[in-house]
Coordinates of C-alpha atoms and ligand atoms in Angstrom, one line a residue:
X1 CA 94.1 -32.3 76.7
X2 CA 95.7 -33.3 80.0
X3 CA 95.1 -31.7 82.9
X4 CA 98.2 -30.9 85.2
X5 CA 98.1 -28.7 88.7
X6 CA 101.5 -26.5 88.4
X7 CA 102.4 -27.7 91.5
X8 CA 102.2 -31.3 90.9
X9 CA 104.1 -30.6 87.5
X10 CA 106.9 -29.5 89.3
X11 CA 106.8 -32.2 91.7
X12 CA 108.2 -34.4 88.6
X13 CA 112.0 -33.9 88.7
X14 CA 113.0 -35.0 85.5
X15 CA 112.4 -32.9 82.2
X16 CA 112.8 -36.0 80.4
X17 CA 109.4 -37.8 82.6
X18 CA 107.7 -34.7 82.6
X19 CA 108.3 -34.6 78.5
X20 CA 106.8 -38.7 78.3
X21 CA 104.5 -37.7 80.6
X22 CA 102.3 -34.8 79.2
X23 CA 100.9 -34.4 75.4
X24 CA 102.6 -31.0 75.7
X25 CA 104.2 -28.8 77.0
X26 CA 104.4 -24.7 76.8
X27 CA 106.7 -22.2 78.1
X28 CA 106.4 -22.1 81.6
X29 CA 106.3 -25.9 82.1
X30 CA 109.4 -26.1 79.5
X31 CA 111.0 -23.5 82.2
X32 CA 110.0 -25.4 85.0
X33 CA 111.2 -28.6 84.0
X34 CA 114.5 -26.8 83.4
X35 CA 114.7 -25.7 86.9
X36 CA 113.9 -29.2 88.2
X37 CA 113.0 -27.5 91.4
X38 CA 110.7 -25.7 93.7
X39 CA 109.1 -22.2 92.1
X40 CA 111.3 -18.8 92.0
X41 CA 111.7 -18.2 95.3
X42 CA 110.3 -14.5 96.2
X43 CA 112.8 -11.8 95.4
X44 CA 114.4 -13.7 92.9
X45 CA 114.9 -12.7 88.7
X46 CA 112.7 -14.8 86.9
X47 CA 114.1 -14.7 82.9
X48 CA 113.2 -17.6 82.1
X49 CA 109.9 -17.8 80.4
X50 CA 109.6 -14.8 78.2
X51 CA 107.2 -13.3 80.0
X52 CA 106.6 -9.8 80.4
X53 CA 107.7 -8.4 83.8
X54 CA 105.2 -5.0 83.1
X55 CA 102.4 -7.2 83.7
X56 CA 98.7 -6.3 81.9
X57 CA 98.1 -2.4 81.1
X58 CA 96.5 0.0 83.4
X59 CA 93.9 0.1 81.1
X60 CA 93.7 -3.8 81.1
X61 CA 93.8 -4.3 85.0
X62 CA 90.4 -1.3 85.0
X63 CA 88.4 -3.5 82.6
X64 CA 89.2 -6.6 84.3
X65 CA 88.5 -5.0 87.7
X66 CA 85.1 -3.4 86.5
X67 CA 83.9 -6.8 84.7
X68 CA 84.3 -9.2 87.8
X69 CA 81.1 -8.8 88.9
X70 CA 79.7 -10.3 85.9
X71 CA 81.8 -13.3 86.5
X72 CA 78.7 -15.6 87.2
X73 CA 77.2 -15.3 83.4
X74 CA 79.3 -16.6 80.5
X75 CA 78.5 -13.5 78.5
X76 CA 80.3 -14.7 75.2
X77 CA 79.2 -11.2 73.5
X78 CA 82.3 -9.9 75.0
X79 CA 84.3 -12.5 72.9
X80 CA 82.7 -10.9 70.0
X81 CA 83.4 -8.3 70.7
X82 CA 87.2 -9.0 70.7
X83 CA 87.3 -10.4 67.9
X84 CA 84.9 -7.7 66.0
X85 CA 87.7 -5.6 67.6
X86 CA 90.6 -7.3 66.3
X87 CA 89.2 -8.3 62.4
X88 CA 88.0 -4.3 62.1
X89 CA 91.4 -3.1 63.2
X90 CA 93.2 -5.8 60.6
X91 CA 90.6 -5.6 58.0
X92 CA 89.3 -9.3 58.5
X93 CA 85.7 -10.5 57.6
X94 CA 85.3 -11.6 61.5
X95 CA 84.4 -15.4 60.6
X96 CA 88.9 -15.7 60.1
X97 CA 88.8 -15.1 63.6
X98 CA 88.6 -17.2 66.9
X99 CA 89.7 -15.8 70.5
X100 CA 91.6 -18.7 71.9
X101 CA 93.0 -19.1 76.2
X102 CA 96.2 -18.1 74.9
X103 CA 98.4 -19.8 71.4
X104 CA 99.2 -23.2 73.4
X105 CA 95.6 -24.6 72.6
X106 CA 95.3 -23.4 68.5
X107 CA 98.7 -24.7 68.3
X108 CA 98.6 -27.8 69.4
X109 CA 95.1 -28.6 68.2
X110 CA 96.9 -27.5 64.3
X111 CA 99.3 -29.9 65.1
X112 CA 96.7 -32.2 65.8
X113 CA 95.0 -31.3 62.8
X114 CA 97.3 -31.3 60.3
X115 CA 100.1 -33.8 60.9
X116 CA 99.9 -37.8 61.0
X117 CA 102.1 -40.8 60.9
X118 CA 102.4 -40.1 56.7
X119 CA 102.3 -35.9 57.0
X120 CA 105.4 -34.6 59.2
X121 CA 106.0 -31.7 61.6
X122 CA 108.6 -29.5 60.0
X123 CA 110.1 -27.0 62.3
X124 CA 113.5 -24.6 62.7
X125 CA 116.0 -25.7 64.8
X126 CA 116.2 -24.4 67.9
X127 CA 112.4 -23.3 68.2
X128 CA 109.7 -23.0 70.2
X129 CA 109.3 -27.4 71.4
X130 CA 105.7 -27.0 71.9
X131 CA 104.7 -28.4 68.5
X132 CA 107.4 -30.8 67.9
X133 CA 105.8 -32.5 71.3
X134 CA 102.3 -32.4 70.1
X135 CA 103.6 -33.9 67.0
X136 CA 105.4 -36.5 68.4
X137 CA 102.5 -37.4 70.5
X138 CA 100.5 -37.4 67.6
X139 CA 102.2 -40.4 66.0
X140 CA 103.8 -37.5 63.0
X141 CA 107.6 -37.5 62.1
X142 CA 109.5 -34.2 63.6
X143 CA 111.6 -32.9 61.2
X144 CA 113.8 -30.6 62.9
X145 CA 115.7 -28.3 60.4
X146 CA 118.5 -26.2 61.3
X147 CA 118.6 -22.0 60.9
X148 CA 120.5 -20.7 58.4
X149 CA 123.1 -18.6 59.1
X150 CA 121.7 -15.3 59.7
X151 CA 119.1 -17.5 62.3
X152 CA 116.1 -17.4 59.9
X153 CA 114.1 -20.2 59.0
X154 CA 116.1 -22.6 56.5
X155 CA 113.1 -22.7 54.0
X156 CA 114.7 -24.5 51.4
X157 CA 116.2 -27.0 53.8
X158 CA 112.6 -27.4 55.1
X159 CA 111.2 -27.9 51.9
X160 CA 113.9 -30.7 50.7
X161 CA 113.5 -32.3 54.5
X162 CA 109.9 -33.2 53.9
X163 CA 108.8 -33.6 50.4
X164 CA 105.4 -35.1 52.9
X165 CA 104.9 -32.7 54.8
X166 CA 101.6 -31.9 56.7
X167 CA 102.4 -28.3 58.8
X168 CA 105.6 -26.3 58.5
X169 CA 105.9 -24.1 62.1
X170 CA 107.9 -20.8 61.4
X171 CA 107.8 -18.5 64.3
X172 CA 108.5 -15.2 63.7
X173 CA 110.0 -13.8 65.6
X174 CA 111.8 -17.6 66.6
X175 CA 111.5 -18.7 69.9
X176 CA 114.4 -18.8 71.2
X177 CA 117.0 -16.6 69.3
X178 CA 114.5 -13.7 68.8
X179 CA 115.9 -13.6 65.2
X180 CA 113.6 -12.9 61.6
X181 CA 112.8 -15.2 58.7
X182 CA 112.6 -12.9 56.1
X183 CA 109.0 -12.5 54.1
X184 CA 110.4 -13.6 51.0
X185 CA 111.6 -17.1 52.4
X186 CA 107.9 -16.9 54.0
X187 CA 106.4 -16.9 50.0
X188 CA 109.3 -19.2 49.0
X189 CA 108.1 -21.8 51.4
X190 CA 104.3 -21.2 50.7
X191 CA 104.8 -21.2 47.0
X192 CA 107.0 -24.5 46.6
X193 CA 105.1 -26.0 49.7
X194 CA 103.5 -29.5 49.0
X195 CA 99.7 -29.2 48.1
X196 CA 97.9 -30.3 51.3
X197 CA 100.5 -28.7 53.8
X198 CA 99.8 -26.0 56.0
X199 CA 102.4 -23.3 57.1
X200 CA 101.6 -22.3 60.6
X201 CA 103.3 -18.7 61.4
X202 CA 103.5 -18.0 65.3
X203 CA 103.7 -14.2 65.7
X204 CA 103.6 -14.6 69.4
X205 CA 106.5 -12.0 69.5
X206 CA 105.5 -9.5 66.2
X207 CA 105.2 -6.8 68.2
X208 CA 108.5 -6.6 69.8
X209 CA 109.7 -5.7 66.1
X210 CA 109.6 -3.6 63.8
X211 CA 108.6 -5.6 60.7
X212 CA 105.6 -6.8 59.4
X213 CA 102.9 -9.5 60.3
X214 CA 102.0 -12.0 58.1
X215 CA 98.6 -11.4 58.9
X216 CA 97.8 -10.9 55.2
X217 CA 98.6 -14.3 53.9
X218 CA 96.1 -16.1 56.3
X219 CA 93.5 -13.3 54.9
X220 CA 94.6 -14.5 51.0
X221 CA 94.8 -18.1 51.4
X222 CA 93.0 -21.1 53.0
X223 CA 96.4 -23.1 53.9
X224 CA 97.8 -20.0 56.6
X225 CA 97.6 -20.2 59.8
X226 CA 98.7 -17.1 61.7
X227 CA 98.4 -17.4 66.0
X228 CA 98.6 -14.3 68.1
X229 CA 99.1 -14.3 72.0
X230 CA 98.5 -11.5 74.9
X231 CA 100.9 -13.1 76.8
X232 CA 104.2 -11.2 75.5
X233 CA 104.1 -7.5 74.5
X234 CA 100.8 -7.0 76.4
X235 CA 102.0 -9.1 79.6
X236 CA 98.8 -11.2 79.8
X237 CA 100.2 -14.6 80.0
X238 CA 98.5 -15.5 83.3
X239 CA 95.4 -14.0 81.9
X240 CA 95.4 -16.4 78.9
X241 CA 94.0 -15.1 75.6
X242 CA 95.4 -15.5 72.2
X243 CA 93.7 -15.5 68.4
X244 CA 93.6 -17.9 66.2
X245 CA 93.2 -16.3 62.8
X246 CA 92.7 -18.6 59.5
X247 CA 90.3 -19.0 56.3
X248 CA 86.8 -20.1 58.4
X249 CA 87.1 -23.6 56.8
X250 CA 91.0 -23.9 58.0
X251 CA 90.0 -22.5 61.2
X252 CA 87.4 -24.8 61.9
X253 CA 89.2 -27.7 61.0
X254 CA 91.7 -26.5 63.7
X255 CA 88.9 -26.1 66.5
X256 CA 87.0 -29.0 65.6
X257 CA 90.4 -30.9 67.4
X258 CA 89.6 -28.8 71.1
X259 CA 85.6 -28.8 71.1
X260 CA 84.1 -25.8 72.2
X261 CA 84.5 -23.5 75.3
X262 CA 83.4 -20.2 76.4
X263 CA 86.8 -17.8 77.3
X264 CA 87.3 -16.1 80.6
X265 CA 85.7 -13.0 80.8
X266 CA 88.2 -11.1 82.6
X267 CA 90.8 -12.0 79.4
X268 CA 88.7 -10.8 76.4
X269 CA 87.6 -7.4 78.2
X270 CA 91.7 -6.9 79.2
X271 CA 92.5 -7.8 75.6
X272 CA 89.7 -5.8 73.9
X273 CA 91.3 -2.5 76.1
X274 CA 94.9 -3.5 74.9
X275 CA 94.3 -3.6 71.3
X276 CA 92.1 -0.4 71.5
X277 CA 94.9 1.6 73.5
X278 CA 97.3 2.8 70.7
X279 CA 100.1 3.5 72.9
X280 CA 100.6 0.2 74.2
X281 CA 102.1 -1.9 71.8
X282 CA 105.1 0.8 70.7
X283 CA 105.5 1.9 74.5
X284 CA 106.5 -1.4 75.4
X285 CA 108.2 -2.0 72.5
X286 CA 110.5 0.7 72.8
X287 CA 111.1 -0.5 76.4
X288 CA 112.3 -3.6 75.8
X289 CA 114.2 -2.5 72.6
X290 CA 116.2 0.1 75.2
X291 CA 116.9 -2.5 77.8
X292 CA 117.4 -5.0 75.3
X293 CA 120.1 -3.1 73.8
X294 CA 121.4 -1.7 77.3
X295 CA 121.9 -5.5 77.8
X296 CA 123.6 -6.0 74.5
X297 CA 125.9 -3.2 74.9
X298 CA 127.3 -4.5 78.2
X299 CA 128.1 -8.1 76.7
X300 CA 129.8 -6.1 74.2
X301 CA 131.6 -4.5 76.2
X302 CA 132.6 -7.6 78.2
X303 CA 133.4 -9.7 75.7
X304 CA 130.2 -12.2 75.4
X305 CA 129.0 -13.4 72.8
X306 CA 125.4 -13.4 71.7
X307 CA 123.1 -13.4 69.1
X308 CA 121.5 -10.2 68.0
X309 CA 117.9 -10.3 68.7
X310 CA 114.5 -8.6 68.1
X311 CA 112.0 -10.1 70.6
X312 CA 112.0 -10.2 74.2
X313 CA 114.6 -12.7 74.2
X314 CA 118.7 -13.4 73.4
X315 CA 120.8 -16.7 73.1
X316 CA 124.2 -15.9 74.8
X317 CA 127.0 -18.3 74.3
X318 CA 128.7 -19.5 77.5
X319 CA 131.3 -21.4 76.0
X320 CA 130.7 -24.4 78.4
X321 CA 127.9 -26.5 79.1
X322 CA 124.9 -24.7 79.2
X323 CA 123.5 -26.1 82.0
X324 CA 126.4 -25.4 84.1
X325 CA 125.8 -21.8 83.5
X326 CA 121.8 -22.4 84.4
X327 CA 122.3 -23.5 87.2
X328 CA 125.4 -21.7 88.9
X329 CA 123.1 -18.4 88.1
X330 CA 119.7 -20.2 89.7
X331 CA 122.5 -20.2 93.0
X332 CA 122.5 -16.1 92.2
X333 CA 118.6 -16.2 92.4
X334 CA 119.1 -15.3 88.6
X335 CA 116.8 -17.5 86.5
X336 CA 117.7 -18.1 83.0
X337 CA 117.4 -21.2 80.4
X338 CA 116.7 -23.0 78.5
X339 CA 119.4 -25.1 76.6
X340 CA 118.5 -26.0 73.2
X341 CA 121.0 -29.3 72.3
X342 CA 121.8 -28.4 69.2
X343 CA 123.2 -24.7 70.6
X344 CA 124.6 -26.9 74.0
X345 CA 126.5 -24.0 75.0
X346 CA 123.5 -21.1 74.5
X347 CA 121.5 -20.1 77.3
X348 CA 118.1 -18.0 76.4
X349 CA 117.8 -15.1 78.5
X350 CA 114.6 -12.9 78.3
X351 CA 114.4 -9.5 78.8
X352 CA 113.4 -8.2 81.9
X353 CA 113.4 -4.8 83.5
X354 CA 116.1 -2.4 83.6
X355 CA 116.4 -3.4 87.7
X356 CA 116.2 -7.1 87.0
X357 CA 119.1 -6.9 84.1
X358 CA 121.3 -5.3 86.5
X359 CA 121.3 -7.9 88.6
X360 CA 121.7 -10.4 85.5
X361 CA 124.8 -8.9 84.9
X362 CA 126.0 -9.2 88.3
X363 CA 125.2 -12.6 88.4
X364 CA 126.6 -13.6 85.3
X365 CA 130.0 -11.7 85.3
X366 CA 130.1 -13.6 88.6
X367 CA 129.1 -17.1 87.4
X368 CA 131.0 -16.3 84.3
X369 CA 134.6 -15.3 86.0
X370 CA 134.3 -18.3 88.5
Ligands
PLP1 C1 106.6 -19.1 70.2 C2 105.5 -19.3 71.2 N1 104.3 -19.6 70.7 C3 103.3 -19.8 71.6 C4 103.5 -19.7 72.9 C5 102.3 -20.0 73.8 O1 102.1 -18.9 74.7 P1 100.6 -18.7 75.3 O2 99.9 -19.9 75.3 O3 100.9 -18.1 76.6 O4 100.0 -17.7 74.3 C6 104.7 -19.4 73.4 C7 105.0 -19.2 74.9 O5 106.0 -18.8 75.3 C8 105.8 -19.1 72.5 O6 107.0 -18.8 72.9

């Protein structure tokens, strides 16, 4: 993997060089090559990277506080115990379960594993980049396949696109409209899939919704990949810790791309205490559902357009270059983006506080009007 300094990354000015220059890229890079300048400057919105302004929980902030004097051992017994955590609460044998720093490493290293120059990439259209770069690093066709109509994942499309196909991506909810693919398409595509394929499903955003995981395919079959992140509904994404969660054989095949390595202490013991807290998951759910759909009302009411979402983001349509809008509302110290090109005139928004989409509105009824 390359190593980068987030400082020097945003030194490069283009997102194009910063694209041919890294294997890969994830969510705050994507959002920093967007800005094509200096970090948010203090006091400023940042909705932008679908992170989660709320931060880790109380509960989260205790164990990572009481733990940091262990920091000199590597004490991997409390990665077990995470992951004895998680499989018990999912029903797992343990062994379809690896703790990962966050989904950017098991997902690329799947991409690695599973596509080549004769087994594609097959992916929605927008989505998440991340894998379509590791991909295309990794000398394998991107087959970028456009949502249906209703902003789920075009299964059949996907199927017909890649008869060769070595790893469909479906994320669920997709990065970026925050829209569903509904389980049926899900057994559609698994059951027509070619042999060898894999179907990867990102639930880096489950939890914002109300529907459920696909957690028990990966527990049924050996070609189901299912990733899981703390970065979103339990605001750990500077922590780093996610779960990689496959039939042992699959999942080894994944980690034999990355080697080993021991996780940071203080993210398994703040993980282990979110998962245990029952509260956490619909608290924070029901927050950003409220200012979510706070947000929705007032574009309503104004007259914008946007797509209906149930993740922690929304496409809205500008109805002029994208970037234009991007920018003018970076002057607002109002931090928005990406662009997707197919959707050229959709800006992502995530969903921040209740403070922080105030001042989005402001800002864009401003930019908007001008
Ligand atoms: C769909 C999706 N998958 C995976 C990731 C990777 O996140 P992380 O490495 O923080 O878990 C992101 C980040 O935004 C994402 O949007």
């Amino acid at each position: 993997m390359p190593r980068f300094s987030r400082r020097s990354f945003l030194h490069v000015s283009a997102a194009a060089s910063a694209a041919a220059a890294f294997q890969f890229m994830t969510e705050p890079m994507l959002a920093a090559a967007a800005r094509r300048h200096e970090p948010h400057p203090p006091g400023s919105v940042a909705i932008d990277s679908n992170e989660n302004p709320l931060g880790p929980s109380q509960g989260a902030r205790a164990a990572m506080a009481a733990i940091l004097g262990q920091g000199g051992r590597y004490s991997d017994n409390l990665t077990d115990e995470l992951v004895n955590t998680f499989a018990q609460m999912e029903g797992f044998d343990p062994a379809y379960v690896s703790a990962t720093v966050g989904s950017t490493p098991p997902l690329a290293l799947s991409v690695m594993a599973f596509t080549s120059s004769e087994h594609p990439y097959v992916t929605a259209d927008p989505g998440f980049e991340l894998g379509m770069n590791v991909a295309d690093h990794n000398g394998a066709r991107v087959v970028k396949v456009p949502l249906t109509a209703s902003h789920a994942h075009d299964v059949k499309a996907m199927l017909a696109a890649a008869p060769d196909a070595g790893l469909f991506y479906i994320c669920n909810p997709n990065n970026p409209t925050g829209t569903m693919t509904p389980r049926a398409d899900i057994d559609y595509l698994i059951a027509n899939k070619p042999k060898d394929s894999v179907v990867l499903i990102d639930e880096a955003y489950i939890h914002f919704t109300e529907t459920p995981s696909a957690l028990d395919l990966a527990k049924s079959r050996n070609d189901v990949i299912v990733l899981r992140t703390f970065s979103k509904v339990y605001g750990m994404a500077g922590i780093r810790c996610g779960l990689l969660i496959a039939h042992p054989d699959t999942k080894q095949k994944v980690l034999n791309r990355g080697g080993f390595n021991f996780m940071p202490i203080t993210a398994v013991v703040a993980a282990t205490t979110s998962l245990k807290d029952p509260q956490l998951v619909p608290e924070r759910r029901r927050i950003n559902a409220t200012i979510r759909q706070q947000t929705f009302q007032w574009l309503d009411r104004n007259g914008f357009t946007y797509i209906p979402s149930e993740s922690n983001c929304f496409m809205v349509d500008v109805k002029r270059p994208g970037q234009e809008i991007h920018d003018a509302m970076a002057k607002e110290n109002v931090f928005v983006g990406r662009i997707w090109p197919i959707m050229p005139s959709w800006v992502r928004v995530t969903v921040g506080t209740q403070d922080e989409m105030a001042r989005f509105q402001t800002a864009f009824q401003k930019v908007m009007r001008a």
